[in-house]
Amino acid sequence: MSPILVLVDHHDGAVRKATTELLTIARRLGDPVAVVIGHGAEKALETLGAYGATSVIVVDAPDIDDYLIVPRAEAMLAVAEKVQPSVILLTSNAKTKEIAAHLAVKMGSGIITDAIDVQPGADGPVTSQSVFAGSFTVQAAVTRGTPIITVKPNATTPEEAPSSPSLESIEVTFTDLARAVKVTEHTPRERTGRPDL
């Protein structure tokens, strides 16, 4: 089966539920290859293996968290060039949709955002998207390059499929463009008096 790249959404190795959903979807399409960008890959390995990742590729540069989106897109491009996946899956949020857009431009590939389902099709993956405030569901497929698809969280129920993934680390040399905008400070979001939803 062909490799399916899954960008792992994590915080210092704590894998978010949306990634386990992506791995569940990826198993329908091929062999899930999880990509961990940043620190914490060793902590993430157990969870990624529990949900069927066949291998885990790590891209960790000392200062990768000091920059915005472009280094992550360049890291995904380097992994994609190495693995030659048939599909690339990302969680659908503001940050990852921007990564997906940069990656699509760099690869010359089509992109579909905010999918609620992905199924194998005769000519590649077929996505479902909810449109017009959920009034309609439409299907779409990428017709150019490697399909890059962002999937909304809670689109599917995560299903375990234990495996013993290999762990590989690759080095990426980032361009000057990737280092053009640096994060100088992180400020936690202030709490309001409103209840959490």
PDB file of C-alpha atoms in Angstrom:
ATOM      1  CA  MET A   1       0.000   0.000   0.000  1.00  0.00           C
ATOM      2  CA  SER A   2       1.127   3.555  -0.638  1.00  0.00           C
ATOM      3  CA  PRO A   3       2.277   5.847   2.187  1.00  0.00           C
ATOM      4  CA  ILE A   4      -0.170   8.438   3.531  1.00  0.00           C
ATOM      5  CA  LEU A   5       1.495  11.357   5.330  1.00  0.00           C
ATOM      6  CA  VAL A   6      -0.227  12.553   8.498  1.00  0.00           C
ATOM      7  CA  LEU A   7       0.989  15.736  10.188  1.00  0.00           C
ATOM      8  CA  VAL A   8       0.837  15.088  13.934  1.00  0.00           C
ATOM      9  CA  ASP A   9      -0.932  17.762  15.960  1.00  0.00           C
ATOM     10  CA  HIS A  10       0.773  17.628  19.348  1.00  0.00           C
ATOM     11  CA  HIS A  11       2.053  19.681  22.240  1.00  0.00           C
ATOM     12  CA  ASP A  12       5.484  18.499  23.405  1.00  0.00           C
ATOM     13  CA  GLY A  13       4.622  14.931  22.408  1.00  0.00           C
ATOM     14  CA  ALA A  14       1.060  14.852  23.759  1.00  0.00           C
ATOM     15  CA  VAL A  15      -0.910  13.804  20.667  1.00  0.00           C
ATOM     16  CA  ARG A  16      -4.243  15.537  20.187  1.00  0.00           C
ATOM     17  CA  LYS A  17      -7.370  13.509  19.416  1.00  0.00           C
ATOM     18  CA  ALA A  18      -7.671  14.996  15.930  1.00  0.00           C
ATOM     19  CA  THR A  19      -4.463  13.184  14.941  1.00  0.00           C
ATOM     20  CA  THR A  20      -5.866   9.808  16.009  1.00  0.00           C
ATOM     21  CA  GLU A  21      -8.843  10.566  13.754  1.00  0.00           C
ATOM     22  CA  LEU A  22      -6.498  11.319  10.846  1.00  0.00           C
ATOM     23  CA  LEU A  23      -4.621   8.057  11.399  1.00  0.00           C
ATOM     24  CA  THR A  24      -7.947   6.179  11.333  1.00  0.00           C
ATOM     25  CA  ILE A  25      -8.814   7.833   8.011  1.00  0.00           C
ATOM     26  CA  ALA A  26      -5.293   7.281   6.641  1.00  0.00           C
ATOM     27  CA  ARG A  27      -5.568   3.523   7.195  1.00  0.00           C
ATOM     28  CA  ARG A  28      -8.464   3.435   4.703  1.00  0.00           C
ATOM     29  CA  LEU A  29      -6.200   4.908   2.048  1.00  0.00           C
ATOM     30  CA  GLY A  30      -2.823   3.251   2.628  1.00  0.00           C
ATOM     31  CA  ASP A  31      -0.022   3.005   5.194  1.00  0.00           C
ATOM     32  CA  PRO A  32      -0.078   5.929   7.662  1.00  0.00           C
ATOM     33  CA  VAL A  33       3.275   7.685   8.057  1.00  0.00           C
ATOM     34  CA  ALA A  34       3.144  10.137  10.967  1.00  0.00           C
ATOM     35  CA  VAL A  35       5.219  13.328  10.760  1.00  0.00           C
ATOM     36  CA  VAL A  36       6.207  14.900  14.082  1.00  0.00           C
ATOM     37  CA  ILE A  37       7.577  18.422  13.758  1.00  0.00           C
ATOM     38  CA  GLY A  38       9.256  19.770  16.880  1.00  0.00           C
ATOM     39  CA  HIS A  39      10.075  18.229  20.238  1.00  0.00           C
ATOM     40  CA  GLY A  40       8.424  15.200  21.845  1.00  0.00           C
ATOM     41  CA  ALA A  41       8.437  12.472  19.203  1.00  0.00           C
ATOM     42  CA  GLU A  42       9.472   9.786  21.697  1.00  0.00           C
ATOM     43  CA  LYS A  43       6.494  10.660  23.908  1.00  0.00           C
ATOM     44  CA  ALA A  44       4.149  10.559  20.911  1.00  0.00           C
ATOM     45  CA  LEU A  45       5.379   7.197  19.592  1.00  0.00           C
ATOM     46  CA  GLU A  46       3.142   5.016  21.786  1.00  0.00           C
ATOM     47  CA  THR A  47      -0.052   6.842  20.836  1.00  0.00           C
ATOM     48  CA  LEU A  48       0.851   6.961  17.147  1.00  0.00           C
ATOM     49  CA  GLY A  49       1.577   3.226  17.164  1.00  0.00           C
ATOM     50  CA  ALA A  50      -1.710   2.501  18.953  1.00  0.00           C
ATOM     51  CA  TYR A  51      -3.627   4.110  16.087  1.00  0.00           C
ATOM     52  CA  GLY A  52      -1.790   2.372  13.275  1.00  0.00           C
ATOM     53  CA  ALA A  53       1.139   4.531  12.198  1.00  0.00           C
ATOM     54  CA  THR A  54       3.529   2.254  10.312  1.00  0.00           C
ATOM     55  CA  SER A  55       6.397   4.702  10.703  1.00  0.00           C
ATOM     56  CA  VAL A  56       7.119   8.019  12.408  1.00  0.00           C
ATOM     57  CA  ILE A  57       9.328  10.652  10.822  1.00  0.00           C
ATOM     58  CA  VAL A  58      10.707  13.406  13.041  1.00  0.00           C
ATOM     59  CA  VAL A  59      11.822  16.857  11.943  1.00  0.00           C
ATOM     60  CA  ASP A  60      13.239  18.695  14.926  1.00  0.00           C
ATOM     61  CA  ALA A  61      15.469  21.730  14.593  1.00  0.00           C
ATOM     62  CA  PRO A  62      16.608  23.624  17.692  1.00  0.00           C
ATOM     63  CA  ASP A  63      14.756  26.783  16.707  1.00  0.00           C
ATOM     64  CA  ILE A  64      11.777  25.441  14.748  1.00  0.00           C
ATOM     65  CA  ASP A  65       9.314  26.695  17.358  1.00  0.00           C
ATOM     66  CA  ASP A  66      10.786  30.205  17.106  1.00  0.00           C
ATOM     67  CA  TYR A  67       9.335  30.742  13.632  1.00  0.00           C
ATOM     68  CA  LEU A  68       5.869  30.773  12.134  1.00  0.00           C
ATOM     69  CA  ILE A  69       4.367  28.602   9.390  1.00  0.00           C
ATOM     70  CA  VAL A  70       6.949  28.424   6.590  1.00  0.00           C
ATOM     71  CA  PRO A  71       9.508  26.146   8.337  1.00  0.00           C
ATOM     72  CA  ARG A  72       6.758  23.599   9.000  1.00  0.00           C
ATOM     73  CA  ALA A  73       5.683  23.707   5.353  1.00  0.00           C
ATOM     74  CA  GLU A  74       9.312  23.237   4.280  1.00  0.00           C
ATOM     75  CA  ALA A  75       9.658  20.323   6.711  1.00  0.00           C
ATOM     76  CA  MET A  76       6.543  18.659   5.261  1.00  0.00           C
ATOM     77  CA  LEU A  77       7.889  19.233   1.747  1.00  0.00           C
ATOM     78  CA  ALA A  78      11.189  17.547   2.644  1.00  0.00           C
ATOM     79  CA  VAL A  79       9.338  14.553   4.103  1.00  0.00           C
ATOM     80  CA  ALA A  80       7.009  14.354   1.092  1.00  0.00           C
ATOM     81  CA  GLU A  81       9.973  14.366  -1.293  1.00  0.00           C
ATOM     82  CA  LYS A  82      11.554  11.535   0.683  1.00  0.00           C
ATOM     83  CA  VAL A  83       8.426   9.372   1.159  1.00  0.00           C
ATOM     84  CA  GLN A  84       6.514  10.134  -2.076  1.00  0.00           C
ATOM     85  CA  PRO A  85       3.061   9.796  -0.441  1.00  0.00           C
ATOM     86  CA  SER A  86      -0.152   9.353  -2.380  1.00  0.00           C
ATOM     87  CA  VAL A  87      -2.058  11.662   0.034  1.00  0.00           C
ATOM     88  CA  ILE A  88      -1.142  14.214   2.729  1.00  0.00           C
ATOM     89  CA  LEU A  89      -3.589  14.682   5.638  1.00  0.00           C
ATOM     90  CA  LEU A  90      -3.633  17.521   8.176  1.00  0.00           C
ATOM     91  CA  THR A  91      -6.041  18.584  10.899  1.00  0.00           C
ATOM     92  CA  SER A  92      -8.210  21.497   9.824  1.00  0.00           C
ATOM     93  CA  ASN A  93      -7.387  24.545  11.919  1.00  0.00           C
ATOM     94  CA  ALA A  94      -6.015  28.008  11.157  1.00  0.00           C
ATOM     95  CA  LYS A  95      -2.356  26.994  11.525  1.00  0.00           C
ATOM     96  CA  THR A  96      -2.477  23.714   9.613  1.00  0.00           C
ATOM     97  CA  LYS A  97      -4.599  25.111   6.782  1.00  0.00           C
ATOM     98  CA  GLU A  98      -1.886  27.707   6.230  1.00  0.00           C
ATOM     99  CA  ILE A  99       0.764  24.970   6.287  1.00  0.00           C
ATOM    100  CA  ALA A 100      -1.316  23.014   3.753  1.00  0.00           C
ATOM    101  CA  ALA A 101      -1.655  26.062   1.495  1.00  0.00           C
ATOM    102  CA  HIS A 102       2.103  26.737   1.491  1.00  0.00           C
ATOM    103  CA  LEU A 103       2.760  23.047   0.846  1.00  0.00           C
ATOM    104  CA  ALA A 104       0.280  22.922  -2.043  1.00  0.00           C
ATOM    105  CA  VAL A 105       1.995  25.874  -3.733  1.00  0.00           C
ATOM    106  CA  LYS A 106       5.467  24.385  -3.218  1.00  0.00           C
ATOM    107  CA  MET A 107       4.376  20.986  -4.582  1.00  0.00           C
ATOM    108  CA  GLY A 108       2.101  22.254  -7.348  1.00  0.00           C
ATOM    109  CA  SER A 109      -0.685  20.132  -5.878  1.00  0.00           C
ATOM    110  CA  GLY A 110      -4.400  20.541  -5.341  1.00  0.00           C
ATOM    111  CA  ILE A 111      -5.785  21.154  -1.867  1.00  0.00           C
ATOM    112  CA  ILE A 112      -9.116  20.496  -0.175  1.00  0.00           C
ATOM    113  CA  THR A 113      -9.838  22.068   3.211  1.00  0.00           C
ATOM    114  CA  ASP A 114     -12.403  21.327   5.925  1.00  0.00           C
ATOM    115  CA  ALA A 115     -13.282  17.802   4.770  1.00  0.00           C
ATOM    116  CA  ILE A 116     -15.631  15.836   7.024  1.00  0.00           C
ATOM    117  CA  ASP A 117     -14.805  12.477   5.452  1.00  0.00           C
ATOM    118  CA  VAL A 118     -12.220  10.948   3.133  1.00  0.00           C
ATOM    119  CA  GLN A 119     -12.785   7.666   1.303  1.00  0.00           C
ATOM    120  CA  PRO A 120     -10.745   5.805  -1.305  1.00  0.00           C
ATOM    121  CA  GLY A 121     -11.889   6.351  -4.887  1.00  0.00           C
ATOM    122  CA  ALA A 122     -11.034   4.904  -8.277  1.00  0.00           C
ATOM    123  CA  ASP A 123      -8.734   7.839  -9.102  1.00  0.00           C
ATOM    124  CA  GLY A 124      -7.621   8.815  -5.602  1.00  0.00           C
ATOM    125  CA  PRO A 125      -9.269   9.935  -2.388  1.00  0.00           C
ATOM    126  CA  VAL A 126     -12.778  11.411  -2.467  1.00  0.00           C
ATOM    127  CA  THR A 127     -13.670  13.930   0.222  1.00  0.00           C
ATOM    128  CA  SER A 128     -16.997  15.000   1.660  1.00  0.00           C
ATOM    129  CA  GLN A 129     -17.528  18.574   2.805  1.00  0.00           C
ATOM    130  CA  SER A 130     -20.442  20.171   4.615  1.00  0.00           C
ATOM    131  CA  VAL A 131     -21.505  23.443   2.955  1.00  0.00           C
ATOM    132  CA  PHE A 132     -24.109  26.169   3.434  1.00  0.00           C
ATOM    133  CA  ALA A 133     -24.212  25.779   7.225  1.00  0.00           C
ATOM    134  CA  GLY A 134     -24.574  22.028   6.942  1.00  0.00           C
ATOM    135  CA  SER A 135     -27.518  22.136   4.509  1.00  0.00           C
ATOM    136  CA  PHE A 136     -25.638  20.187   1.842  1.00  0.00           C
ATOM    137  CA  THR A 137     -22.814  17.674   1.626  1.00  0.00           C
ATOM    138  CA  VAL A 138     -20.620  17.817  -1.466  1.00  0.00           C
ATOM    139  CA  GLN A 139     -17.926  15.483  -2.719  1.00  0.00           C
ATOM    140  CA  ALA A 140     -14.646  16.574  -4.246  1.00  0.00           C
ATOM    141  CA  ALA A 141     -11.341  15.125  -5.411  1.00  0.00           C
ATOM    142  CA  VAL A 142      -7.949  16.592  -6.195  1.00  0.00           C
ATOM    143  CA  THR A 143      -7.036  16.237  -9.863  1.00  0.00           C
ATOM    144  CA  ARG A 144      -3.503  17.645  -9.821  1.00  0.00           C
ATOM    145  CA  GLY A 145      -0.427  16.460  -7.947  1.00  0.00           C
ATOM    146  CA  THR A 146      -0.483  14.843  -4.523  1.00  0.00           C
ATOM    147  CA  PRO A 147      -3.826  15.469  -2.788  1.00  0.00           C
ATOM    148  CA  ILE A 148      -3.402  17.674   0.295  1.00  0.00           C
ATOM    149  CA  ILE A 149      -6.462  17.448   2.532  1.00  0.00           C
ATOM    150  CA  THR A 150      -7.315  19.098   5.831  1.00  0.00           C
ATOM    151  CA  VAL A 151      -9.954  17.282   7.881  1.00  0.00           C
ATOM    152  CA  LYS A 152     -12.181  18.907  10.489  1.00  0.00           C
ATOM    153  CA  PRO A 153     -11.779  17.617  14.057  1.00  0.00           C
ATOM    154  CA  ASN A 154     -14.476  15.166  15.208  1.00  0.00           C
ATOM    155  CA  ALA A 155     -15.075  14.068  11.610  1.00  0.00           C
ATOM    156  CA  THR A 156     -14.639  10.399  12.501  1.00  0.00           C
ATOM    157  CA  THR A 157     -14.350   8.163  15.541  1.00  0.00           C
ATOM    158  CA  PRO A 158     -10.739   7.186  16.271  1.00  0.00           C
ATOM    159  CA  GLU A 159     -10.187   3.437  16.051  1.00  0.00           C
ATOM    160  CA  GLU A 160      -7.119   1.728  17.454  1.00  0.00           C
ATOM    161  CA  ALA A 161      -5.035  -0.576  15.277  1.00  0.00           C
ATOM    162  CA  PRO A 162      -1.868  -1.316  17.253  1.00  0.00           C
ATOM    163  CA  SER A 163       1.398  -1.358  15.321  1.00  0.00           C
ATOM    164  CA  SER A 164       5.099  -1.035  16.049  1.00  0.00           C
ATOM    165  CA  PRO A 165       6.197   1.977  14.012  1.00  0.00           C
ATOM    166  CA  SER A 166       9.789   2.670  13.109  1.00  0.00           C
ATOM    167  CA  LEU A 167      11.219   6.025  14.166  1.00  0.00           C
ATOM    168  CA  GLU A 168      13.350   8.035  11.757  1.00  0.00           C
ATOM    169  CA  SER A 169      14.725  11.532  12.098  1.00  0.00           C
ATOM    170  CA  ILE A 170      15.555  13.712   9.110  1.00  0.00           C
ATOM    171  CA  GLU A 171      17.331  17.039   8.927  1.00  0.00           C
ATOM    172  CA  VAL A 172      15.904  19.926   6.955  1.00  0.00           C
ATOM    173  CA  THR A 173      17.833  23.007   5.878  1.00  0.00           C
ATOM    174  CA  PHE A 174      15.396  25.898   6.067  1.00  0.00           C
ATOM    175  CA  THR A 175      15.469  28.746   3.572  1.00  0.00           C
ATOM    176  CA  ASP A 176      15.942  32.391   4.506  1.00  0.00           C
ATOM    177  CA  LEU A 177      12.242  32.896   3.792  1.00  0.00           C
ATOM    178  CA  ALA A 178      11.375  30.381   6.515  1.00  0.00           C
ATOM    179  CA  ARG A 179      13.370  32.411   9.028  1.00  0.00           C
ATOM    180  CA  ALA A 180      12.006  35.794   7.949  1.00  0.00           C
ATOM    181  CA  VAL A 181       9.390  36.102  10.701  1.00  0.00           C
ATOM    182  CA  LYS A 182      10.445  35.164  14.220  1.00  0.00           C
ATOM    183  CA  VAL A 183       8.241  34.702  17.276  1.00  0.00           C
ATOM    184  CA  THR A 184       9.632  36.895  20.030  1.00  0.00           C
ATOM    185  CA  GLU A 185       7.123  36.224  22.784  1.00  0.00           C
ATOM    186  CA  HIS A 186       4.324  33.836  23.756  1.00  0.00           C
ATOM    187  CA  THR A 187       1.497  35.173  25.905  1.00  0.00           C
ATOM    188  CA  PRO A 188      -1.083  32.771  27.355  1.00  0.00           C
ATOM    189  CA  ARG A 189      -4.653  33.639  26.492  1.00  0.00           C
ATOM    190  CA  GLU A 190      -6.286  35.644  29.217  1.00  0.00           C
ATOM    191  CA  ARG A 191      -9.207  34.051  30.978  1.00  0.00           C
ATOM    192  CA  THR A 192     -12.510  35.825  30.907  1.00  0.00           C
ATOM    193  CA  GLY A 193     -15.493  35.511  33.209  1.00  0.00           C
ATOM    194  CA  ARG A 194     -17.342  33.545  30.549  1.00  0.00           C
ATOM    195  CA  PRO A 195     -17.731  29.788  30.992  1.00  0.00           C
ATOM    196  CA  ASP A 196     -15.653  27.427  28.849  1.00  0.00           C
ATOM    197  CA  LEU A 197     -17.638  25.616  26.169  1.00  0.00           C
TER     198      LEU A 197
END
